Structure formats: structure tokens, C-alpha cells
PDB file of C-alpha atoms in Angstrom:
ATOM      1  CA  MET B 226      33.528  11.253 -24.627  1.00  0.00           C
ATOM      2  CA  LYS B 227      35.443   9.840 -27.567  1.00  0.00           C
ATOM      3  CA  GLN B 228      38.196   7.375 -26.669  1.00  0.00           C
ATOM      4  CA  LEU B 229      41.564   8.148 -28.278  1.00  0.00           C
ATOM      5  CA  SER B 230      43.851   5.531 -29.743  1.00  0.00           C
ATOM      6  CA  ASP B 231      47.366   4.917 -28.383  1.00  0.00           C
ATOM      7  CA  GLU B 232      48.928   6.841 -31.288  1.00  0.00           C
ATOM      8  CA  GLN B 233      46.689   9.830 -30.683  1.00  0.00           C
ATOM      9  CA  LEU B 234      47.554   9.777 -26.958  1.00  0.00           C
ATOM     10  CA  GLU B 235      51.318   9.851 -27.709  1.00  0.00           C
ATOM     11  CA  LYS B 236      50.831  12.981 -29.832  1.00  0.00           C
ATOM     12  CA  LEU B 237      49.199  14.899 -26.976  1.00  0.00           C
ATOM     13  CA  SER B 238      51.180  17.225 -24.738  1.00  0.00           C
ATOM     14  CA  PRO B 239      51.507  16.201 -21.063  1.00  0.00           C
ATOM     15  CA  GLU B 240      48.972  18.844 -19.986  1.00  0.00           C
ATOM     16  CA  SER B 241      46.447  17.772 -22.647  1.00  0.00           C
ATOM     17  CA  ARG B 242      46.996  14.108 -21.783  1.00  0.00           C
ATOM     18  CA  ALA B 243      46.403  14.774 -18.051  1.00  0.00           C
ATOM     19  CA  LYS B 244      43.214  16.716 -18.857  1.00  0.00           C
ATOM     20  CA  TYR B 245      42.042  13.928 -21.165  1.00  0.00           C
ATOM     21  CA  GLU B 246      42.620  11.224 -18.521  1.00  0.00           C
ATOM     22  CA  ASN B 247      40.875  13.357 -15.878  1.00  0.00           C
ATOM     23  CA  ASP B 248      37.900  13.808 -18.191  1.00  0.00           C
ATOM     24  CA  LEU B 249      37.806  10.018 -18.812  1.00  0.00           C
ATOM     25  CA  ARG B 250      37.666   9.384 -15.034  1.00  0.00           C
ATOM     26  CA  LYS B 251      34.778  11.876 -14.696  1.00  0.00           C
ATOM     27  CA  VAL B 252      32.830  10.227 -17.521  1.00  0.00           C
ATOM     28  CA  SER B 253      33.383   6.779 -16.001  1.00  0.00           C
ATOM     29  CA  ARG B 254      32.273   8.001 -12.540  1.00  0.00           C
ATOM     30  CA  ASN B 255      29.182   9.691 -13.988  1.00  0.00           C
ATOM     31  CA  ARG B 256      28.243   6.498 -15.859  1.00  0.00           C
ATOM     32  CA  LYS B 257      28.490   4.474 -12.637  1.00  0.00           C
ATOM     33  CA  ILE B 258      26.299   7.004 -10.826  1.00  0.00           C
ATOM     34  CA  LEU B 259      23.754   6.971 -13.661  1.00  0.00           C
ATOM     35  CA  VAL B 260      23.615   3.157 -13.698  1.00  0.00           C
ATOM     36  CA  GLY B 261      23.173   3.088  -9.904  1.00  0.00           C
ATOM     37  CA  LEU B 262      20.393   5.663  -9.955  1.00  0.00           C
ATOM     38  CA  SER B 263      18.657   3.894 -12.838  1.00  0.00           C
ATOM     39  CA  GLY B 264      18.785   0.633 -10.918  1.00  0.00           C
ATOM     40  CA  ALA B 265      17.347   2.283  -7.801  1.00  0.00           C
ATOM     41  CA  VAL B 266      14.522   3.920  -9.771  1.00  0.00           C
ATOM     42  CA  LEU B 267      13.749   0.608 -11.467  1.00  0.00           C
ATOM     43  CA  ALA B 268      13.661  -1.213  -8.111  1.00  0.00           C
ATOM     44  CA  VAL B 269      11.299   1.390  -6.634  1.00  0.00           C
ATOM     45  CA  LEU B 270       9.077   1.193  -9.715  1.00  0.00           C
ATOM     46  CA  ILE B 271       8.898  -2.601  -9.461  1.00  0.00           C
ATOM     47  CA  LEU B 272       8.001  -2.379  -5.752  1.00  0.00           C
ATOM     48  CA  VAL B 273       5.260   0.165  -6.451  1.00  0.00           C
ATOM     49  CA  VAL B 274       3.743  -1.960  -9.208  1.00  0.00           C
ATOM     50  CA  LEU B 275       3.865  -5.090  -7.035  1.00  0.00           C
ATOM     51  CA  SER B 276       2.319  -3.329  -4.041  1.00  0.00           C
ATOM     52  CA  LEU B 277      -0.549  -2.040  -6.180  1.00  0.00           C
ATOM     53  CA  THR B 278      -1.231  -5.411  -7.788  1.00  0.00           C
ATOM     54  CA  VAL B 279       0.026  -8.507  -5.974  1.00  0.00           C
ATOM     55  CA  LEU B 280       1.117  -7.398  -2.511  1.00  0.00           C
ATOM     56  CA  PHE B 281      -1.175  -6.027   0.223  1.00  0.00           C
ATOM     57  CA  ASN B 282      -4.382  -7.704  -0.925  1.00  0.00           C
ATOM     58  CA  ILE B 283      -7.317  -8.333   1.404  1.00  0.00           C
ATOM     59  CA  THR B 284      -7.114 -11.939   2.598  1.00  0.00           C
ATOM     60  CA  SER B 285     -10.091 -12.023   4.963  1.00  0.00           C
ATOM     61  CA  ILE B 286     -13.009  -9.831   6.006  1.00  0.00           C
ATOM     62  CA  LYS B 287     -14.507 -10.350   9.442  1.00  0.00           C
ATOM     63  CA  VAL B 288     -17.296  -8.566  11.267  1.00  0.00           C
ATOM     64  CA  THR B 289     -16.209  -8.426  14.896  1.00  0.00           C
ATOM     65  CA  GLN B 290     -19.256  -6.629  16.258  1.00  0.00           C
ATOM     66  CA  ALA B 291     -22.287  -7.233  14.074  1.00  0.00           C
ATOM     67  CA  GLY B 292     -25.008  -5.688  16.203  1.00  0.00           C
ATOM     68  CA  LYS B 293     -28.554  -7.020  16.503  1.00  0.00           C
ATOM     69  CA  THR B 294     -30.235  -5.838  13.322  1.00  0.00           C
ATOM     70  CA  TYR B 295     -28.018  -7.136  10.497  1.00  0.00           C
ATOM     71  CA  THR B 296     -25.989 -10.284   9.918  1.00  0.00           C
ATOM     72  CA  ALA B 297     -22.260 -10.259   9.255  1.00  0.00           C
ATOM     73  CA  ASP B 298     -22.875 -11.208   5.617  1.00  0.00           C
ATOM     74  CA  GLN B 299     -25.239  -8.264   5.114  1.00  0.00           C
ATOM     75  CA  ILE B 300     -22.648  -5.876   6.552  1.00  0.00           C
ATOM     76  CA  ILE B 301     -19.859  -7.267   4.351  1.00  0.00           C
ATOM     77  CA  MET B 302     -22.072  -7.042   1.252  1.00  0.00           C
ATOM     78  CA  ALA B 303     -23.015  -3.450   2.072  1.00  0.00           C
ATOM     79  CA  SER B 304     -19.345  -2.475   2.480  1.00  0.00           C
ATOM     80  CA  GLY B 305     -18.504  -3.419  -1.096  1.00  0.00           C
ATOM     81  CA  LEU B 306     -15.216  -4.991   0.037  1.00  0.00           C
ATOM     82  CA  ASP B 307     -14.089  -8.288  -1.470  1.00  0.00           C
ATOM     83  CA  VAL B 308     -11.300 -10.708  -0.659  1.00  0.00           C
ATOM     84  CA  GLY B 309      -8.522 -10.036  -3.167  1.00  0.00           C
ATOM     85  CA  ASP B 310      -9.043  -6.260  -3.363  1.00  0.00           C
ATOM     86  CA  ASN B 311      -5.850  -4.258  -2.996  1.00  0.00           C
ATOM     87  CA  MET B 312      -5.623  -2.560   0.408  1.00  0.00           C
ATOM     88  CA  ILE B 313      -3.687   0.432  -0.916  1.00  0.00           C
ATOM     89  CA  ARG B 314      -6.175   1.255  -3.652  1.00  0.00           C
ATOM     90  CA  THR B 315      -9.274   0.550  -1.513  1.00  0.00           C
ATOM     91  CA  ASN B 316     -10.988   3.516   0.126  1.00  0.00           C
ATOM     92  CA  PHE B 317     -12.029   2.155   3.515  1.00  0.00           C
ATOM     93  CA  ASP B 318     -13.703   5.427   4.555  1.00  0.00           C
ATOM     94  CA  SER B 319     -16.141   5.177   1.657  1.00  0.00           C
ATOM     95  CA  ALA B 320     -16.758   1.509   2.507  1.00  0.00           C
ATOM     96  CA  ALA B 321     -17.727   2.540   6.051  1.00  0.00           C
ATOM     97  CA  ASP B 322     -19.972   5.271   4.609  1.00  0.00           C
ATOM     98  CA  ARG B 323     -21.641   2.711   2.308  1.00  0.00           C
ATOM     99  CA  ILE B 324     -22.425   0.535   5.318  1.00  0.00           C
ATOM    100  CA  GLU B 325     -23.901   3.455   7.254  1.00  0.00           C
ATOM    101  CA  THR B 326     -26.046   4.697   4.361  1.00  0.00           C
ATOM    102  CA  SER B 327     -27.270   1.384   2.945  1.00  0.00           C
ATOM    103  CA  LEU B 328     -28.063  -0.160   6.333  1.00  0.00           C
ATOM    104  CA  PRO B 329     -30.084   2.491   8.176  1.00  0.00           C
ATOM    105  CA  TYR B 330     -30.064   0.837  11.610  1.00  0.00           C
ATOM    106  CA  ILE B 331     -26.271   1.136  11.799  1.00  0.00           C
ATOM    107  CA  LEU B 332     -25.168   4.328  13.485  1.00  0.00           C
ATOM    108  CA  GLU B 333     -21.436   3.935  12.930  1.00  0.00           C
ATOM    109  CA  ALA B 334     -19.159   1.532  11.090  1.00  0.00           C
ATOM    110  CA  LYS B 335     -15.427   1.282  11.811  1.00  0.00           C
ATOM    111  CA  ILE B 336     -13.037  -0.606   9.578  1.00  0.00           C
ATOM    112  CA  THR B 337      -9.594  -1.635  10.787  1.00  0.00           C
ATOM    113  CA  LYS B 338      -6.997  -3.296   8.623  1.00  0.00           C
ATOM    114  CA  LYS B 339      -3.761  -5.161   9.219  1.00  0.00           C
ATOM    115  CA  LEU B 340      -0.729  -5.449   6.985  1.00  0.00           C
ATOM    116  CA  SER B 341      -1.364  -9.199   6.779  1.00  0.00           C
ATOM    117  CA  GLY B 342      -4.510  -8.470   4.745  1.00  0.00           C
ATOM    118  CA  GLU B 343      -7.042  -8.990   7.510  1.00  0.00           C
ATOM    119  CA  VAL B 344      -9.916  -6.485   7.557  1.00  0.00           C
ATOM    120  CA  LYS B 345     -12.226  -6.161  10.551  1.00  0.00           C
ATOM    121  CA  ILE B 346     -15.545  -4.324  10.548  1.00  0.00           C
ATOM    122  CA  SER B 347     -17.293  -3.309  13.746  1.00  0.00           C
ATOM    123  CA  VAL B 348     -20.641  -1.530  13.799  1.00  0.00           C
ATOM    124  CA  THR B 349     -22.718   0.305  16.361  1.00  0.00           C
ATOM    125  CA  ASP B 350     -26.468  -0.123  16.130  1.00  0.00           C
ATOM    126  CA  THR B 351     -29.013   2.624  16.529  1.00  0.00           C
ATOM    127  CA  SER B 352     -32.645   2.338  17.513  1.00  0.00           C
ATOM    128  CA  GLU B 353     -35.912   4.051  16.748  1.00  0.00           C
ATOM    129  CA  ALA B 354     -36.538   7.080  18.952  1.00  0.00           C
ATOM    130  CA  PHE B 355     -38.909   9.542  17.234  1.00  0.00           C
ATOM    131  CA  ILE B 356     -41.704   9.616  14.703  1.00  0.00           C
ATOM    132  CA  VAL B 357     -41.976  12.751  12.597  1.00  0.00           C
ATOM    133  CA  ASP B 358     -45.383  13.465  11.016  1.00  0.00           C
ATOM    134  CA  PHE B 359     -45.264  15.372   7.721  1.00  0.00           C
ATOM    135  CA  GLY B 360     -49.047  15.846   7.638  1.00  0.00           C
ATOM    136  CA  LYS B 361     -49.577  14.100   4.290  1.00  0.00           C
ATOM    137  CA  GLY B 362     -49.901  10.607   5.682  1.00  0.00           C
ATOM    138  CA  ASP B 363     -46.180   9.960   5.683  1.00  0.00           C
ATOM    139  CA  LEU B 364     -44.405   9.282   8.949  1.00  0.00           C
ATOM    140  CA  LEU B 365     -40.636   9.240   9.278  1.00  0.00           C
ATOM    141  CA  VAL B 366     -39.004   7.148  11.989  1.00  0.00           C
ATOM    142  CA  THR B 367     -35.660   8.549  13.201  1.00  0.00           C
ATOM    143  CA  ASP B 368     -33.106   7.713  15.841  1.00  0.00           C
ATOM    144  CA  LYS B 369     -32.081  10.080  18.642  1.00  0.00           C
ATOM    145  CA  ASN B 370     -29.527  11.763  16.321  1.00  0.00           C
ATOM    146  CA  GLY B 371     -32.108  12.483  13.631  1.00  0.00           C
ATOM    147  CA  LYS B 372     -30.979   9.780  11.202  1.00  0.00           C
ATOM    148  CA  ALA B 373     -33.912   8.600   9.075  1.00  0.00           C
ATOM    149  CA  LEU B 374     -34.543   4.899   9.585  1.00  0.00           C
ATOM    150  CA  LYS B 375     -37.781   4.121   7.762  1.00  0.00           C
ATOM    151  CA  THR B 376     -41.105   5.564   6.639  1.00  0.00           C
ATOM    152  CA  LEU B 377     -44.556   4.519   7.825  1.00  0.00           C
ATOM    153  CA  LYS B 378     -48.080   5.125   6.525  1.00  0.00           C
ATOM    154  CA  GLU B 379     -49.719   4.996   9.965  1.00  0.00           C
ATOM    155  CA  TYR B 380     -48.722   5.187  13.608  1.00  0.00           C
ATOM    156  CA  PRO B 381     -47.600   1.881  15.128  1.00  0.00           C
ATOM    157  CA  GLU B 382     -49.541   0.172  17.899  1.00  0.00           C
ATOM    158  CA  ASP B 383     -46.808   0.738  20.490  1.00  0.00           C
TER     159      ASP B 383
END
């Protein structure tokens, strides 16, 4: 709204002057609201950017229950997780799936995380239970749930 000079204000009628001053108060109030909202949006935007880049990064990865077949280092490597990765952008379900698929003797992998950046991986081992013969010289070793563990060319001694 255009600000009037003192001479222009004196020329206005009392009703017009009251309306003008009321309109000035509304414009001033709306500007304060707009500045406040802009500041709030900017603060939220800064927090989002910081949380996706600097804050909430993985500080340590520990294997709490490694099982008997694989070492803790093998499990961490299979997960694809690295210290410094952002915890918000990291898909921990797919990391657990990578562990279960790339390390066949692991039945289940569970990943827990803390706000401090600590990530813990615990795994449950599986064992060989059945041998499936396909008739072409290939044997498939599975666990009791039917998960394929390895292939053989001939029956084992035991």
C-alpha cells in the first residue's frame, strides 16, 4: 500500500483517513505474519537439509550376534552399510535382505539403530537339512525352510 505524505493526509476526510490508517495497520500486520512464516519455513528447511547431510549419520556398526558360519566383518560387508552413511536415507530393510541373500547360511538378519548413530546387526544361523536331487547330477542343499544353501555334484560321505 502506498504511503501518503502529511499534506495528502490533511486533505482526506475523517472517514477516508480512518480507513487509510486501518488499511496501514492491516498491511503492517500481514507483513509481520509473512516475515514470521518465512522465518519458520526457512528454519524447517535448514533442519531438513542438516538432518539429511550432517546430522543422524552412522557412527558405529556392531554385530551383536554373529552366529557360527560368518565373521562380524563378513556380515558388515554383506550389509552394504558404512560408517558415515545417513541413517534417514539408509534403507535398513534392504541391508538386512542383502545379508540374508548374499550369505546363504544366515536365516534372518535384524538391524536395530539408535539416534546416537549406533547400528547393531544380529543374525540367526540356519543349517543344512535336506538334499534335493534334480537327476542331472546336480544336488541342492537346503535348510528346513527350503532356503537353498549350496549345490553339490555328488552326495556327501555323511
